[in-house]
């Protein structure tokens, strides 16, 4: 029997296809009397950065599956390892098939598998039944296209046993072949399935049940029109490309008022980065609420900085409530800063940068890291010891958290406080603006004067 669990998807087509996928997989498991666990869109408290479309756990194999809403002819990079790792996947129309924030699905699944291995080693292996075994390095990665495809190109021979590409017409037979292979280092019973359910949390899912509709982005296309950008936007992209190529500059600040087109440039920045052999471009917002709002308005998937850089086992300290009354103290829980496992050349783009500052913040009994979000984010990125770069995007005239001088949009502060060489670009105000924005710009112009 196949037990099916599912969390919340961000896109409507993911819900629709998973329902079909899970139903067909269940029928196959019933036909061959197989046991398994299928978990989609789970929440992993041990590693919130690990976001798997579908995790399939069986007796002989474990699969990480990523769904892609493309079809037709899919062209893979050349077969050489370096080119396959860092090259683009495209469809017949020339649209790039990205892997989330990665240049392609292969790199995306590589990062996911590395995080998955760490979770298994820390959270699962010690709880397995004595008779069970699982070498997480044997986890299989797979890309499942939701429409029929024709592959142009091949997977490198050294990856053929642990990386697969299939579509809606071939996923059943391919998965059947994968889980039929005997592996001495993978032997999992139903008791061990329960451990995966504890770590990768999702609700039981009935393939016939009704569910709320998610945002529908099926009409969205990845093709970008550079020619229709404003002159200042084109200039900004040129500056950003020079920044990406620079070996010295670590931080770029893109400023602009409301409707200046700064957020609109983000997918163009990603494209420029990918064209310069950058394999990972992560998008961040200060909170989950802002990340969700940006997703709705731009169809770009943003991470919450708090969810991405903080986590692990919290520590507690006794903090005096009043220095003169030492007997009164509060037990302060501190959520630690994680270590980045992103690629060494990753670029981090932070929108709404005016909300990222060194203003100290803690609640009555909880603090994240040092309490200074900008400081912690820069420490997390480890710019000084890697080739990573950060692009802060925002409006310096909007209200910030704390002192305006200590936000991520202040080049002088970043240079003096953190010794990072940086560059900045200011987009001009655009003519097409709402009444509210027009009134806001009047205040901005007064400040400028």
GROMACS .gro file of C-alpha atoms in nm:
model
  449
    1UNK     CA    1   0.000   0.000   0.000
    2UNK     CA    2   0.119   0.351  -0.079
    3UNK     CA    3   0.052   0.608   0.193
    4UNK     CA    4   0.013   0.956   0.046
    5UNK     CA    5   0.073   1.280   0.232
    6UNK     CA    6   0.071   1.635   0.103
    7UNK     CA    7   0.142   1.987   0.220
    8UNK     CA    8   0.051   2.314   0.050
    9UNK     CA    9   0.167   2.384  -0.305
   10UNK     CA   10   0.237   2.737  -0.426
   11UNK     CA   11   0.105   2.685  -0.777
   12UNK     CA   12  -0.228   2.547  -0.893
   13UNK     CA   13  -0.082   2.319  -1.161
   14UNK     CA   14   0.130   2.144  -0.896
   15UNK     CA   15  -0.189   2.044  -0.712
   16UNK     CA   16  -0.359   1.922  -1.029
   17UNK     CA   17  -0.071   1.711  -1.155
   18UNK     CA   18   0.020   1.567  -0.815
   19UNK     CA   19  -0.335   1.441  -0.775
   20UNK     CA   20  -0.303   1.245  -1.101
   21UNK     CA   21   0.055   1.138  -1.023
   22UNK     CA   22  -0.031   1.008  -0.676
   23UNK     CA   23  -0.345   0.827  -0.792
   24UNK     CA   24  -0.161   0.640  -1.068
   25UNK     CA   25   0.131   0.558  -0.841
   26UNK     CA   26  -0.107   0.419  -0.578
   27UNK     CA   27  -0.271   0.193  -0.835
   28UNK     CA   28   0.071   0.062  -0.940
   29UNK     CA   29   0.172  -0.008  -0.580
   30UNK     CA   30  -0.158  -0.190  -0.520
   31UNK     CA   31  -0.116  -0.396  -0.837
   32UNK     CA   32   0.229  -0.522  -0.736
   33UNK     CA   33   0.157  -0.536  -0.358
   34UNK     CA   34   0.427  -0.280  -0.283
   35UNK     CA   35   0.461  -0.066   0.029
   36UNK     CA   36   0.569   0.294   0.016
   37UNK     CA   37   0.533   0.649   0.139
   38UNK     CA   38   0.479   0.949  -0.089
   39UNK     CA   39   0.512   1.296   0.067
   40UNK     CA   40   0.463   1.617  -0.131
   41UNK     CA   41   0.538   1.977  -0.031
   42UNK     CA   42   0.637   1.874   0.319
   43UNK     CA   43   0.767   2.092   0.598
   44UNK     CA   44   1.103   1.989   0.742
   45UNK     CA   45   1.161   2.160   1.075
   46UNK     CA   46   1.515   2.023   1.089
   47UNK     CA   47   1.606   2.201   0.763
   48UNK     CA   48   1.354   2.457   0.642
   49UNK     CA   49   1.565   2.525   0.333
   50UNK     CA   50   1.491   2.172   0.214
   51UNK     CA   51   1.183   2.210  -0.007
   52UNK     CA   52   1.106   1.890  -0.195
   53UNK     CA   53   0.820   1.864  -0.444
   54UNK     CA   54   0.780   1.492  -0.375
   55UNK     CA   55   0.966   1.239  -0.162
   56UNK     CA   56   0.903   0.872  -0.239
   57UNK     CA   57   1.021   0.621   0.022
   58UNK     CA   58   1.008   0.250  -0.060
   59UNK     CA   59   1.166  -0.066   0.072
   60UNK     CA   60   1.455  -0.062  -0.176
   61UNK     CA   61   1.484   0.300  -0.290
   62UNK     CA   62   1.427   0.661  -0.191
   63UNK     CA   63   1.353   0.923  -0.457
   64UNK     CA   64   1.354   1.303  -0.454
   65UNK     CA   65   1.125   1.418  -0.735
   66UNK     CA   66   1.090   1.767  -0.879
   67UNK     CA   67   0.794   1.857  -1.102
   68UNK     CA   68   0.829   2.086  -1.403
   69UNK     CA   69   0.537   2.233  -1.599
   70UNK     CA   70   0.693   2.207  -1.945
   71UNK     CA   71   0.647   1.984  -2.246
   72UNK     CA   72   0.765   1.926  -2.603
   73UNK     CA   73   1.129   1.919  -2.705
   74UNK     CA   74   1.363   1.972  -2.410
   75UNK     CA   75   1.727   2.041  -2.494
   76UNK     CA   76   1.983   1.941  -2.234
   77UNK     CA   77   2.335   2.087  -2.202
   78UNK     CA   78   2.625   1.903  -2.361
   79UNK     CA   79   2.728   1.573  -2.209
   80UNK     CA   80   3.054   1.690  -2.053
   81UNK     CA   81   3.016   1.708  -1.675
   82UNK     CA   82   3.100   2.078  -1.636
   83UNK     CA   83   2.865   2.176  -1.918
   84UNK     CA   84   2.583   1.953  -1.792
   85UNK     CA   85   2.620   2.095  -1.441
   86UNK     CA   86   2.628   2.460  -1.540
   87UNK     CA   87   2.442   2.467  -1.871
   88UNK     CA   88   2.086   2.574  -1.943
   89UNK     CA   89   1.790   2.349  -2.014
   90UNK     CA   90   1.560   2.498  -2.277
   91UNK     CA   91   1.238   2.408  -2.456
   92UNK     CA   92   1.150   2.445  -2.824
   93UNK     CA   93   1.063   2.813  -2.776
   94UNK     CA   94   1.398   2.888  -2.615
   95UNK     CA   95   1.247   2.929  -2.269
   96UNK     CA   96   1.487   2.836  -1.992
   97UNK     CA   97   1.383   2.557  -1.756
   98UNK     CA   98   1.523   2.666  -1.423
   99UNK     CA   99   1.555   2.470  -1.104
  100UNK     CA  100   1.405   2.715  -0.859
  101UNK     CA  101   1.691   2.956  -0.792
  102UNK     CA  102   1.938   2.732  -0.977
  103UNK     CA  103   2.036   2.752  -1.341
  104UNK     CA  104   1.886   2.408  -1.411
  105UNK     CA  105   1.697   2.125  -1.236
  106UNK     CA  106   2.011   1.911  -1.209
  107UNK     CA  107   2.185   2.164  -0.984
  108UNK     CA  108   1.863   2.221  -0.790
  109UNK     CA  109   1.829   1.852  -0.709
  110UNK     CA  110   2.199   1.824  -0.629
  111UNK     CA  111   2.160   2.092  -0.360
  112UNK     CA  112   1.840   1.931  -0.231
  113UNK     CA  113   2.007   1.591  -0.205
  114UNK     CA  114   2.300   1.736  -0.010
  115UNK     CA  115   2.059   1.891   0.241
  116UNK     CA  116   1.853   1.572   0.251
  117UNK     CA  117   2.162   1.367   0.335
  118UNK     CA  118   2.242   1.594   0.631
  119UNK     CA  119   1.887   1.564   0.763
  120UNK     CA  120   1.894   1.186   0.730
  121UNK     CA  121   2.229   1.158   0.908
  122UNK     CA  122   2.124   1.385   1.195
  123UNK     CA  123   1.756   1.303   1.236
  124UNK     CA  124   1.668   0.965   1.083
  125UNK     CA  125   1.949   0.708   1.093
  126UNK     CA  126   1.961   0.688   1.472
  127UNK     CA  127   1.587   0.613   1.481
  128UNK     CA  128   1.576   0.340   1.217
  129UNK     CA  129   1.470  -0.010   1.312
  130UNK     CA  130   1.776  -0.227   1.395
  131UNK     CA  131   1.714  -0.450   1.095
  132UNK     CA  132   1.682  -0.154   0.856
  133UNK     CA  133   1.954   0.039   0.675
  134UNK     CA  134   1.971   0.347   0.457
  135UNK     CA  135   2.269   0.504   0.286
  136UNK     CA  136   2.136   0.851   0.202
  137UNK     CA  137   2.403   0.894  -0.066
  138UNK     CA  138   2.208   0.634  -0.266
  139UNK     CA  139   1.905   0.863  -0.284
  140UNK     CA  140   1.781   0.892  -0.642
  141UNK     CA  141   1.701   1.231  -0.799
  142UNK     CA  142   1.436   1.269  -1.066
  143UNK     CA  143   1.277   1.543  -1.274
  144UNK     CA  144   0.918   1.473  -1.376
  145UNK     CA  145   0.773   1.682  -1.658
  146UNK     CA  146   0.398   1.725  -1.634
  147UNK     CA  147   0.356   1.705  -2.011
  148UNK     CA  148   0.498   1.467  -2.274
  149UNK     CA  149   0.856   1.555  -2.370
  150UNK     CA  150   1.121   1.466  -2.626
  151UNK     CA  151   1.472   1.490  -2.485
  152UNK     CA  152   1.745   1.639  -2.701
  153UNK     CA  153   2.073   1.534  -2.541
  154UNK     CA  154   2.170   1.278  -2.280
  155UNK     CA  155   2.243   1.251  -1.910
  156UNK     CA  156   2.618   1.195  -1.847
  157UNK     CA  157   2.698   0.826  -1.801
  158UNK     CA  158   2.831   0.879  -1.448
  159UNK     CA  159   2.490   1.018  -1.344
  160UNK     CA  160   2.263   0.766  -1.517
  161UNK     CA  161   2.211   0.549  -1.208
  162UNK     CA  162   2.110   0.828  -0.970
  163UNK     CA  163   1.952   1.097  -1.188
  164UNK     CA  164   1.647   1.044  -1.408
  165UNK     CA  165   1.423   1.249  -1.634
  166UNK     CA  166   1.072   1.130  -1.716
  167UNK     CA  167   0.735   1.276  -1.814
  168UNK     CA  168   0.363   1.212  -1.761
  169UNK     CA  169   0.375   0.918  -2.005
  170UNK     CA  170   0.683   0.745  -1.865
  171UNK     CA  171   0.701   0.814  -1.491
  172UNK     CA  172   0.521   0.495  -1.384
  173UNK     CA  173   0.745   0.251  -1.572
  174UNK     CA  174   1.062   0.443  -1.481
  175UNK     CA  175   0.978   0.459  -1.111
  176UNK     CA  176   0.887   0.088  -1.120
  177UNK     CA  177   1.230   0.009  -1.266
  178UNK     CA  178   1.405   0.224  -1.003
  179UNK     CA  179   1.235   0.070  -0.700
  180UNK     CA  180   1.277  -0.284  -0.836
  181UNK     CA  181   1.657  -0.263  -0.822
  182UNK     CA  182   1.809  -0.436  -0.520
  183UNK     CA  183   2.043  -0.218  -0.313
  184UNK     CA  184   2.224  -0.373  -0.016
  185UNK     CA  185   2.253  -0.031   0.150
  186UNK     CA  186   1.883   0.054   0.129
  187UNK     CA  187   1.642  -0.163   0.323
  188UNK     CA  188   1.347   0.013   0.485
  189UNK     CA  189   1.041  -0.127   0.659
  190UNK     CA  190   0.705   0.032   0.739
  191UNK     CA  191   0.834   0.120   1.086
  192UNK     CA  192   1.106   0.330   0.928
  193UNK     CA  193   0.851   0.498   0.701
  194UNK     CA  194   0.701   0.647   1.018
  195UNK     CA  195   1.030   0.822   1.095
  196UNK     CA  196   1.026   0.995   0.757
  197UNK     CA  197   0.670   1.111   0.834
  198UNK     CA  198   0.791   1.267   1.158
  199UNK     CA  199   1.070   1.461   0.989
  200UNK     CA  200   0.891   1.552   0.665
  201UNK     CA  201   0.552   1.665   0.788
  202UNK     CA  202   0.242   1.674   0.571
  203UNK     CA  203  -0.123   1.578   0.607
  204UNK     CA  204  -0.279   1.259   0.480
  205UNK     CA  205  -0.400   1.309   0.126
  206UNK     CA  206  -0.693   1.150  -0.052
  207UNK     CA  207  -0.656   1.173  -0.429
  208UNK     CA  208  -1.033   1.214  -0.464
  209UNK     CA  209  -1.068   1.496  -0.211
  210UNK     CA  210  -1.129   1.858  -0.301
  211UNK     CA  211  -0.876   2.123  -0.205
  212UNK     CA  212  -0.843   2.498  -0.211
  213UNK     CA  213  -0.717   2.647  -0.535
  214UNK     CA  214  -0.368   2.792  -0.522
  215UNK     CA  215  -0.252   3.083  -0.732
  216UNK     CA  216  -0.264   2.995  -1.100
  217UNK     CA  217   0.058   3.074  -1.285
  218UNK     CA  218   0.017   2.836  -1.577
  219UNK     CA  219   0.015   3.119  -1.831
  220UNK     CA  220   0.346   3.258  -1.710
  221UNK     CA  221   0.638   3.243  -1.954
  222UNK     CA  222   1.006   3.279  -1.878
  223UNK     CA  223   1.099   3.457  -2.201
  224UNK     CA  224   1.235   3.803  -2.120
  225UNK     CA  225   1.222   4.109  -2.344
  226UNK     CA  226   1.533   4.317  -2.280
  227UNK     CA  227   1.447   4.556  -2.563
  228UNK     CA  228   1.137   4.690  -2.390
  229UNK     CA  229   1.321   4.797  -2.075
  230UNK     CA  230   1.360   5.165  -1.995
  231UNK     CA  231   1.705   5.315  -2.069
  232UNK     CA  232   1.786   5.345  -1.697
  233UNK     CA  233   1.689   4.980  -1.643
  234UNK     CA  234   1.924   4.875  -1.923
  235UNK     CA  235   2.200   5.086  -1.767
  236UNK     CA  236   2.133   4.922  -1.432
  237UNK     CA  237   2.169   4.576  -1.586
  238UNK     CA  238   2.499   4.676  -1.748
  239UNK     CA  239   2.625   4.795  -1.410
  240UNK     CA  240   2.506   4.473  -1.246
  241UNK     CA  241   2.676   4.259  -1.510
  242UNK     CA  242   3.003   4.445  -1.446
  243UNK     CA  243   2.947   4.385  -1.075
  244UNK     CA  244   2.894   4.012  -1.130
  245UNK     CA  245   3.216   3.991  -1.329
  246UNK     CA  246   3.414   4.194  -1.076
  247UNK     CA  247   3.642   4.001  -0.842
  248UNK     CA  248   3.650   4.282  -0.585
  249UNK     CA  249   3.293   4.412  -0.550
  250UNK     CA  250   3.077   4.205  -0.317
  251UNK     CA  251   2.760   4.410  -0.275
  252UNK     CA  252   2.542   4.598  -0.523
  253UNK     CA  253   2.258   4.830  -0.421
  254UNK     CA  254   1.973   4.895  -0.665
  255UNK     CA  255   1.752   5.178  -0.545
  256UNK     CA  256   1.430   5.316  -0.685
  257UNK     CA  257   1.098   5.459  -0.574
  258UNK     CA  258   0.763   5.281  -0.614
  259UNK     CA  259   0.691   5.175  -0.975
  260UNK     CA  260   1.046   5.262  -1.085
  261UNK     CA  261   1.078   4.905  -1.215
  262UNK     CA  262   1.334   4.770  -0.969
  263UNK     CA  263   1.152   4.445  -0.881
  264UNK     CA  264   1.068   4.399  -1.250
  265UNK     CA  265   1.443   4.371  -1.316
  266UNK     CA  266   1.495   4.069  -1.089
  267UNK     CA  267   1.434   3.796  -1.352
  268UNK     CA  268   1.657   3.992  -1.592
  269UNK     CA  269   1.930   3.997  -1.326
  270UNK     CA  270   1.892   3.620  -1.290
  271UNK     CA  271   1.931   3.580  -1.665
  272UNK     CA  272   2.243   3.798  -1.670
  273UNK     CA  273   2.390   3.596  -1.384
  274UNK     CA  274   2.317   3.261  -1.550
  275UNK     CA  275   2.474   3.391  -1.872
  276UNK     CA  276   2.789   3.462  -1.670
  277UNK     CA  277   2.822   3.105  -1.540
  278UNK     CA  278   2.653   3.171  -1.205
  279UNK     CA  279   2.457   2.855  -1.120
  280UNK     CA  280   2.249   2.977  -0.826
  281UNK     CA  281   2.061   3.304  -0.772
  282UNK     CA  282   1.858   3.309  -0.449
  283UNK     CA  283   1.576   3.558  -0.397
  284UNK     CA  284   1.497   3.684  -0.048
  285UNK     CA  285   1.244   3.899   0.135
  286UNK     CA  286   1.257   3.994   0.501
  287UNK     CA  287   0.954   3.783   0.599
  288UNK     CA  288   0.725   3.507   0.472
  289UNK     CA  289   0.439   3.754   0.433
  290UNK     CA  290   0.642   3.980   0.205
  291UNK     CA  291   0.776   3.678   0.016
  292UNK     CA  292   0.420   3.559  -0.052
  293UNK     CA  293   0.315   3.907  -0.165
  294UNK     CA  294   0.608   3.923  -0.406
  295UNK     CA  295   0.520   3.577  -0.540
  296UNK     CA  296   0.165   3.693  -0.618
  297UNK     CA  297   0.276   4.013  -0.788
  298UNK     CA  298   0.578   3.883  -0.980
  299UNK     CA  299   0.556   3.500  -0.990
  300UNK     CA  300   0.909   3.494  -0.849
  301UNK     CA  301   0.970   3.252  -0.564
  302UNK     CA  302   1.126   3.436  -0.271
  303UNK     CA  303   1.263   3.287   0.048
  304UNK     CA  304   1.202   3.443   0.387
  305UNK     CA  305   1.539   3.548   0.527
  306UNK     CA  306   1.435   3.442   0.875
  307UNK     CA  307   1.333   3.093   0.762
  308UNK     CA  308   1.644   3.051   0.549
  309UNK     CA  309   1.930   3.172   0.769
  310UNK     CA  310   1.809   3.081   1.118
  311UNK     CA  311   1.738   2.735   1.258
  312UNK     CA  312   1.871   2.439   1.448
  313UNK     CA  313   1.864   2.380   1.821
  314UNK     CA  314   1.785   2.698   2.012
  315UNK     CA  315   1.987   2.802   2.315
  316UNK     CA  316   1.864   2.979   2.627
  317UNK     CA  317   2.022   3.240   2.849
  318UNK     CA  318   1.907   3.419   3.160
  319UNK     CA  319   1.867   3.788   3.087
  320UNK     CA  320   1.822   4.041   3.365
  321UNK     CA  321   1.497   4.229   3.337
  322UNK     CA  322   1.634   4.517   3.544
  323UNK     CA  323   2.000   4.568   3.624
  324UNK     CA  324   1.915   4.691   3.975
  325UNK     CA  325   1.693   4.391   4.046
  326UNK     CA  326   1.911   4.093   3.961
  327UNK     CA  327   1.656   3.852   4.103
  328UNK     CA  328   1.422   3.932   3.812
  329UNK     CA  329   1.537   3.759   3.495
  330UNK     CA  330   1.389   3.626   3.174
  331UNK     CA  331   1.474   3.303   3.000
  332UNK     CA  332   1.570   3.423   2.651
  333UNK     CA  333   1.556   3.169   2.368
  334UNK     CA  334   1.806   3.233   2.090
  335UNK     CA  335   1.752   3.081   1.745
  336UNK     CA  336   2.101   3.026   1.603
  337UNK     CA  337   2.238   3.136   1.268
  338UNK     CA  338   2.282   2.856   1.016
  339UNK     CA  339   2.585   2.798   0.796
  340UNK     CA  340   2.521   2.857   0.426
  341UNK     CA  341   2.545   2.549   0.208
  342UNK     CA  342   2.472   2.740  -0.111
  343UNK     CA  343   2.714   2.719  -0.402
  344UNK     CA  344   3.042   2.907  -0.369
  345UNK     CA  345   2.949   3.148  -0.650
  346UNK     CA  346   2.585   3.203  -0.549
  347UNK     CA  347   2.425   3.546  -0.580
  348UNK     CA  348   2.173   3.653  -0.316
  349UNK     CA  349   1.912   3.911  -0.421
  350UNK     CA  350   1.720   4.080  -0.140
  351UNK     CA  351   1.410   4.282  -0.228
  352UNK     CA  352   1.255   4.541   0.006
  353UNK     CA  353   1.609   4.603   0.129
  354UNK     CA  354   1.505   4.903   0.340
  355UNK     CA  355   1.359   4.648   0.586
  356UNK     CA  356   1.698   4.480   0.634
  357UNK     CA  357   1.897   4.674   0.891
  358UNK     CA  358   2.116   4.651   1.199
  359UNK     CA  359   1.837   4.771   1.423
  360UNK     CA  360   1.852   4.544   1.730
  361UNK     CA  361   1.534   4.343   1.779
  362UNK     CA  362   1.413   4.078   2.018
  363UNK     CA  363   1.076   3.989   2.165
  364UNK     CA  364   1.022   3.933   2.537
  365UNK     CA  365   1.167   3.582   2.530
  366UNK     CA  366   1.297   3.521   2.177
  367UNK     CA  367   1.586   3.647   1.967
  368UNK     CA  368   1.710   3.545   1.624
  369UNK     CA  369   2.089   3.529   1.606
  370UNK     CA  370   2.255   3.849   1.720
  371UNK     CA  371   1.928   4.040   1.697
  372UNK     CA  372   2.065   4.237   1.402
  373UNK     CA  373   1.928   4.100   1.076
  374UNK     CA  374   2.170   4.273   0.838
  375UNK     CA  375   2.472   4.164   1.040
  376UNK     CA  376   2.348   3.804   1.055
  377UNK     CA  377   2.262   3.791   0.685
  378UNK     CA  378   2.607   3.912   0.582
  379UNK     CA  379   2.768   3.665   0.819
  380UNK     CA  380   2.554   3.387   0.672
  381UNK     CA  381   2.653   3.471   0.314
  382UNK     CA  382   3.022   3.447   0.409
  383UNK     CA  383   3.121   3.694   0.138
  384UNK     CA  384   3.479   3.728   0.262
  385UNK     CA  385   3.560   3.358   0.224
  386UNK     CA  386   3.365   3.275  -0.092
  387UNK     CA  387   3.290   3.418  -0.436
  388UNK     CA  388   2.930   3.490  -0.337
  389UNK     CA  389   2.772   3.830  -0.394
  390UNK     CA  390   2.467   4.017  -0.263
  391UNK     CA  391   2.232   4.255  -0.444
  392UNK     CA  392   2.008   4.466  -0.221
  393UNK     CA  393   1.702   4.617  -0.389
  394UNK     CA  394   1.474   4.873  -0.229
  395UNK     CA  395   1.344   5.225  -0.176
  396UNK     CA  396   1.550   5.430   0.068
  397UNK     CA  397   1.261   5.676   0.105
  398UNK     CA  398   1.028   5.417   0.254
  399UNK     CA  399   1.008   5.359   0.628
  400UNK     CA  400   1.286   5.137   0.755
  401UNK     CA  401   1.323   4.934   1.071
  402UNK     CA  402   1.541   5.147   1.296
  403UNK     CA  403   1.791   5.403   1.177
  404UNK     CA  404   1.786   5.471   0.804
  405UNK     CA  405   2.165   5.498   0.810
  406UNK     CA  406   2.196   5.133   0.921
  407UNK     CA  407   1.994   4.970   0.644
  408UNK     CA  408   2.126   4.755   0.362
  409UNK     CA  409   2.062   5.041   0.116
  410UNK     CA  410   2.331   5.265   0.264
  411UNK     CA  411   2.659   5.215   0.070
  412UNK     CA  412   2.864   5.414   0.322
  413UNK     CA  413   2.744   5.203   0.614
  414UNK     CA  414   2.822   4.876   0.438
  415UNK     CA  415   3.167   5.004   0.348
  416UNK     CA  416   3.256   5.148   0.689
  417UNK     CA  417   3.091   4.889   0.913
  418UNK     CA  418   3.167   4.574   0.713
  419UNK     CA  419   3.455   4.679   0.485
  420UNK     CA  420   3.278   4.556   0.173
  421UNK     CA  421   3.349   4.725  -0.157
  422UNK     CA  422   3.012   4.799  -0.313
  423UNK     CA  423   2.839   4.978  -0.597
  424UNK     CA  424   2.499   5.146  -0.622
  425UNK     CA  425   2.255   5.250  -0.892
  426UNK     CA  426   1.947   5.474  -0.866
  427UNK     CA  427   1.655   5.414  -1.104
  428UNK     CA  428   1.462   5.724  -1.208
  429UNK     CA  429   1.095   5.783  -1.123
  430UNK     CA  430   0.860   5.662  -1.396
  431UNK     CA  431   0.572   5.861  -1.545
  432UNK     CA  432   0.308   5.588  -1.524
  433UNK     CA  433   0.213   5.600  -1.158
  434UNK     CA  434  -0.100   5.579  -0.947
  435UNK     CA  435  -0.252   5.867  -0.752
  436UNK     CA  436  -0.116   5.721  -0.428
  437UNK     CA  437   0.236   5.691  -0.569
  438UNK     CA  438   0.214   6.043  -0.715
  439UNK     CA  439   0.133   6.184  -0.372
  440UNK     CA  440   0.411   5.978  -0.213
  441UNK     CA  441   0.662   6.110  -0.467
  442UNK     CA  442   0.573   6.466  -0.369
  443UNK     CA  443   0.701   6.386  -0.021
  444UNK     CA  444   1.007   6.215  -0.171
  445UNK     CA  445   1.090   6.522  -0.379
  446UNK     CA  446   1.065   6.742  -0.070
  447UNK     CA  447   1.318   6.517   0.103
  448UNK     CA  448   1.545   6.528  -0.201
  449UNK     CA  449   1.547   6.906  -0.193
   0.00000   0.00000   0.00000
